[in-house]
XYZ file of C-alpha atoms in Angstrom:
105
model
C 7.157 14.651 17.286
C 5.646 12.381 14.671
C 2.423 10.488 15.200
C 2.462 6.696 14.929
C 0.819 6.856 11.526
C 3.556 9.165 10.236
C 6.294 6.847 11.485
C 4.970 3.712 9.827
C 3.496 2.791 6.502
C 0.335 1.522 8.191
C -2.854 3.489 7.461
C -4.771 5.125 10.313
C -7.968 3.277 9.449
C -8.486 -0.465 9.315
C -9.801 -1.991 6.107
C -13.560 -1.917 6.614
C -14.672 -2.089 3.001
C -13.869 -4.921 0.596
C -10.938 -4.499 -1.762
C -11.983 -7.397 -4.004
C -15.223 -9.099 -5.031
C -15.590 -12.390 -6.930
C -18.997 -13.058 -8.481
C -20.412 -15.830 -10.657
C -23.583 -16.317 -12.643
C -24.475 -19.876 -13.585
C -27.604 -20.939 -15.443
C -27.341 -24.486 -16.787
C -30.509 -24.148 -18.904
C -28.985 -21.223 -20.811
C -25.466 -22.748 -20.839
C -24.299 -19.665 -18.918
C -21.192 -19.884 -16.698
C -19.825 -16.376 -16.135
C -17.432 -14.793 -13.669
C -16.957 -11.154 -12.713
C -14.031 -10.063 -10.543
C -13.452 -6.556 -9.177
C -10.360 -5.587 -7.172
C -8.591 -2.448 -5.979
C -4.848 -1.974 -6.428
C -2.706 0.982 -5.325
C -0.907 2.755 -8.148
C 2.456 4.518 -8.227
C 0.933 8.002 -8.127
C -0.927 7.764 -4.821
C -4.247 6.814 -6.375
C -6.113 3.547 -6.609
C -6.879 1.485 -9.704
C -10.114 -0.482 -9.919
C -9.548 -3.581 -12.054
C -12.548 -5.408 -13.544
C -12.260 -8.868 -15.102
C -15.115 -10.816 -16.670
C -15.799 -13.757 -18.962
C -16.779 -17.413 -19.117
C -15.652 -19.545 -16.185
C -12.575 -21.525 -17.213
C -11.397 -18.982 -19.784
C -9.223 -15.886 -19.535
C -11.931 -13.337 -20.310
C -11.447 -9.587 -20.585
C -10.272 -6.854 -18.232
C -10.521 -3.109 -17.774
C -8.714 -0.768 -15.368
C -10.056 2.560 -14.092
C -7.901 4.962 -12.079
C -9.403 6.802 -9.090
C -7.901 9.697 -7.150
C -8.393 8.127 -3.723
C -9.408 4.891 -2.041
C -12.826 6.160 -0.947
C -13.824 6.964 -4.515
C -12.577 3.561 -5.713
C -14.420 1.658 -2.949
C -17.633 3.508 -3.846
C -17.213 2.491 -7.500
C -16.496 -1.122 -6.478
C -19.628 -1.274 -4.307
C -21.801 0.201 -7.095
C -20.492 -2.295 -9.659
C -20.998 -5.218 -7.264
C -24.569 -4.082 -6.504
C -25.370 -3.760 -10.221
C -24.045 -7.237 -10.986
C -25.913 -8.723 -8.000
C -29.169 -7.224 -9.295
C -28.459 -8.890 -12.652
C -28.203 -12.347 -11.121
C -24.544 -12.662 -10.141
C -23.802 -14.234 -6.749
C -20.773 -14.373 -4.474
C -18.414 -17.027 -5.877
C -17.873 -18.490 -2.399
C -21.624 -19.037 -1.971
C -22.141 -20.655 -5.379
C -19.758 -23.494 -4.539
C -18.210 -23.714 -8.009
C -14.531 -22.764 -8.046
C -13.189 -21.089 -11.166
C -10.956 -23.264 -13.322
C -8.535 -21.214 -15.415
C -6.771 -24.279 -16.838
C -8.650 -24.065 -20.162
C -7.368 -20.549 -20.933
């Protein structure tokens, strides 16, 4: 007999760790308005891709994708990147109160 997890596509574990992080760094004196977005996406081969996007708020910016063998490894990488950016002055985009405007891209 199959277990419930084998009969459905639902994972055994609930999502406890974040799968996306949106950060901003704004310093009006330095004319700095940056965003940094990190998200996890499943790939076709059973792994997880960590996608990083960064640039000036209101513009398209750049992106980079890194493939990881499993979700745990990808979540660890996401948390490390978010911690590094937070130490460098980036803050949660929801806390900063300035929504990103991609209309200028």
